[in-house]
Short mmCIF file of C-alpha atoms in Angstrom, two decimals:
data_model
loop_
_atom_site.label_atom_id
_atom_site.label_comp_id
_atom_site.label_asym_id
_atom_site.label_seq_id
_atom_site.Cartn_x
_atom_site.Cartn_y
_atom_site.Cartn_z
CA UNK A 168 127.94 83.17 98.30
CA UNK A 169 124.88 84.09 95.99
CA UNK A 170 126.55 82.51 93.30
CA UNK A 171 126.44 79.16 95.20
CA UNK A 172 122.54 79.15 95.47
CA UNK A 173 120.58 78.50 92.32
CA UNK A 174 118.69 81.32 90.45
CA UNK A 175 115.82 79.07 89.48
CA UNK A 176 113.55 75.90 91.03
CA UNK A 177 110.22 74.23 89.93
CA UNK A 178 107.56 74.63 93.25
CA UNK A 179 107.17 71.45 94.62
CA UNK A 180 111.35 70.65 94.34
CA UNK A 181 113.69 69.95 96.77
CA UNK A 182 116.78 72.05 97.36
CA UNK A 183 119.43 70.93 99.20
CA UNK A 184 122.99 73.08 99.49
CA UNK A 185 126.36 72.72 101.67
CA UNK A 186 127.50 76.57 102.07
CA UNK A 187 131.02 77.30 103.83
CA UNK A 188 132.11 80.61 105.61
CA UNK A 189 135.47 80.84 106.72
CA UNK A 190 134.39 83.63 109.57
CA UNK A 191 131.24 82.63 110.05
CA UNK A 192 132.18 78.47 111.57
CA UNK A 193 129.38 76.61 113.13
CA UNK A 194 132.13 75.77 115.99
CA UNK A 195 132.41 79.31 116.93
CA UNK A 196 128.83 79.56 117.92
CA UNK A 197 127.56 81.20 114.83
CA UNK A 198 123.62 79.53 113.33
CA UNK A 199 122.81 80.52 109.67
CA UNK A 200 119.58 81.20 108.75
CA UNK A 201 118.04 81.29 105.05
CA UNK A 202 114.88 83.93 104.67
CA UNK A 203 112.84 83.78 101.26
CA UNK A 204 110.07 86.32 100.82
CA UNK A 205 107.26 84.52 98.46
CA UNK A 206 104.21 86.16 97.33
CA UNK A 207 102.36 88.51 100.03
CA UNK A 208 103.48 87.63 103.71
CA UNK A 209 104.81 83.95 102.93
CA UNK A 210 108.19 83.68 104.65
CA UNK A 211 109.74 80.60 104.38
CA UNK A 212 113.01 80.25 107.07
CA UNK A 213 115.53 77.29 106.62
CA UNK A 214 117.74 76.61 109.44
CA UNK A 215 121.02 75.54 108.41
CA UNK A 216 122.61 72.51 110.41
CA UNK A 217 126.00 72.38 110.74
CA UNK A 218 128.33 69.96 108.71
CA UNK A 219 131.96 69.99 109.64
CA UNK A 220 133.25 73.62 108.77
CA UNK A 221 129.82 74.55 106.47
CA UNK A 222 126.66 74.37 106.44
CA UNK A 223 123.88 72.24 105.05
CA UNK A 224 120.56 73.87 104.16
CA UNK A 225 117.56 71.59 102.53
CA UNK A 226 114.71 73.28 101.38
CA UNK A 227 111.39 70.86 101.62
CA UNK A 228 109.19 70.36 98.46
CA UNK A 229 106.45 71.15 100.91
CA UNK A 230 108.31 74.67 101.80
CA UNK A 231 109.08 75.13 97.95
CA UNK A 232 105.56 74.49 97.25
CA UNK A 233 104.50 78.05 99.37
CA UNK A 234 106.54 80.20 97.39
CA UNK A 235 105.89 81.67 93.79
CA UNK A 236 107.47 84.21 91.39
CA UNK A 237 110.43 86.36 92.04
CA UNK A 238 111.16 85.13 95.83
CA UNK A 239 113.86 87.66 97.19
CA UNK A 240 116.06 86.00 99.93
CA UNK A 241 118.82 86.77 102.17
CA UNK A 242 121.43 84.44 104.39
CA UNK A 243 121.46 85.43 108.07
CA UNK A 244 124.64 84.64 110.22
CA UNK A 245 123.78 85.08 114.13
CA UNK A 246 125.79 84.74 117.52
CA UNK A 247 125.09 85.81 120.90
CA UNK A 248 123.05 89.26 119.89
CA UNK A 249 124.53 89.61 116.56
CA UNK A 250 123.06 89.09 113.37
CA UNK A 251 124.84 89.55 110.26
CA UNK A 252 123.73 89.10 106.53
CA UNK A 253 126.10 87.30 104.85
CA UNK A 254 124.27 86.85 101.38
CA UNK A 255 121.44 87.72 99.31
CA UNK A 256 119.77 87.46 96.11
CA UNK A 257 116.81 85.97 94.61
CA UNK A 258 115.07 82.76 93.36
CA UNK A 259 112.64 82.21 90.79
CA UNK A 260 110.22 79.78 92.07
CA UNK A 261 108.33 78.40 88.87
CA UNK A 262 105.05 76.47 89.21
CA UNK A 263 105.25 72.82 89.07
CA UNK A 264 102.43 70.32 88.31
CA UNK A 265 101.64 70.34 91.97
CA UNK A 266 101.61 74.21 92.12
CA UNK A 267 98.42 74.16 89.40
CA UNK A 268 96.80 71.27 90.36
CA UNK A 269 96.49 72.84 94.22
CA UNK A 270 95.07 76.49 93.06
CA UNK A 271 92.55 74.80 91.27
CA UNK A 272 91.37 72.96 94.04
CA UNK A 273 91.30 75.95 95.80
CA UNK A 274 89.31 77.59 93.14
CA UNK A 275 86.98 74.73 93.20
CA UNK A 276 85.89 74.84 96.82
CA UNK A 277 85.26 78.75 96.15
CA UNK A 278 83.22 78.15 93.65
CA UNK A 279 81.43 75.82 95.62
CA UNK A 280 81.19 78.37 98.62
CA UNK A 281 79.54 80.87 96.23
CA UNK A 282 77.16 78.40 95.49
CA UNK A 283 76.20 77.12 99.44
CA UNK A 284 76.25 81.52 100.42
CA UNK A 285 73.09 81.78 97.75
CA UNK A 286 71.37 79.52 100.08
CA UNK A 287 72.75 79.97 103.21
CA UNK A 288 73.88 83.48 105.69
CA UNK A 289 77.71 82.19 104.87
CA UNK A 290 80.15 79.77 103.47
CA UNK A 291 83.63 78.37 104.96
CA UNK A 292 86.81 77.58 102.60
CA UNK A 293 89.95 75.93 103.84
CA UNK A 294 92.38 76.82 102.00
CA UNK A 295 96.09 75.18 103.26
CA UNK A 296 95.58 75.83 107.46
CA UNK A 297 93.33 78.60 107.42
CA UNK A 298 89.76 78.62 107.73
CA UNK A 299 87.87 81.86 105.53
CA UNK A 300 84.10 82.47 106.29
CA UNK A 301 82.35 84.56 103.73
CA UNK A 302 79.05 86.33 104.28
CA UNK A 303 79.86 88.63 101.26
CA UNK A 304 79.52 86.88 97.74
CA UNK A 305 81.55 89.70 96.46
CA UNK A 306 84.97 89.10 98.39
CA UNK A 307 84.60 85.14 97.10
CA UNK A 308 84.07 86.56 93.24
CA UNK A 309 87.20 88.53 94.33
CA UNK A 310 89.16 85.41 95.31
CA UNK A 311 88.26 83.46 92.04
CA UNK A 312 89.33 86.14 90.20
CA UNK A 313 92.97 85.98 92.11
CA UNK A 314 93.16 81.99 91.50
CA UNK A 315 91.72 81.76 88.06
CA UNK A 316 94.70 84.66 86.98
CA UNK A 317 97.53 82.33 89.08
CA UNK A 318 96.54 79.35 87.36
CA UNK A 319 96.41 81.29 83.90
CA UNK A 320 100.09 82.41 84.93
CA UNK A 321 100.74 78.86 85.56
CA UNK A 322 99.95 77.44 82.23
CA UNK A 323 102.21 80.02 80.44
CA UNK A 324 99.12 82.20 79.89
CA UNK A 325 98.67 86.18 80.91
CA UNK A 326 97.88 86.58 84.74
CA UNK A 327 95.55 89.72 83.39
CA UNK A 328 92.55 89.14 81.09
CA UNK A 329 92.68 91.52 78.07
CA UNK A 330 89.93 93.94 77.28
CA UNK A 331 90.08 95.54 74.21
CA UNK A 332 89.57 99.40 73.71
CA UNK A 333 88.63 101.22 70.69
CA UNK A 334 89.31 105.27 70.44
CA UNK A 335 87.36 107.03 68.87
#
């Protein structure tokens, strides 16, 4: 089954799959779920829809934007209290134009928050649907470093800055 799922995808693209499992038919009461582990604690689940004796899976552009890098995945079949892994692999999600732009917007918001924090006791930033409130400039600076590294990596550079070292 793993050979029917592509090994790479561009973030922001959609993906539609038709998969069949002769031992786990929709008509027999089985349900299919495709779970992808993204960066950090990000997890995307796609519920399979019955398509005759096969399954249809649709990863939306919004869902693929949540994923970046090598994302391990599993296909789960469930029926009543049974859960069975019927496939596993990894999907390499490469940055797309929208991915870099989103990270640039977040970086800009973090830099603005750092400036606001110099004048106020706290500054807030919205990242996706989460509101972060900062009181410590060091925490904002740390996140700024993370987003700068993500943008460098998305543009084909190294996520890390080289530090020249000379031994005497």
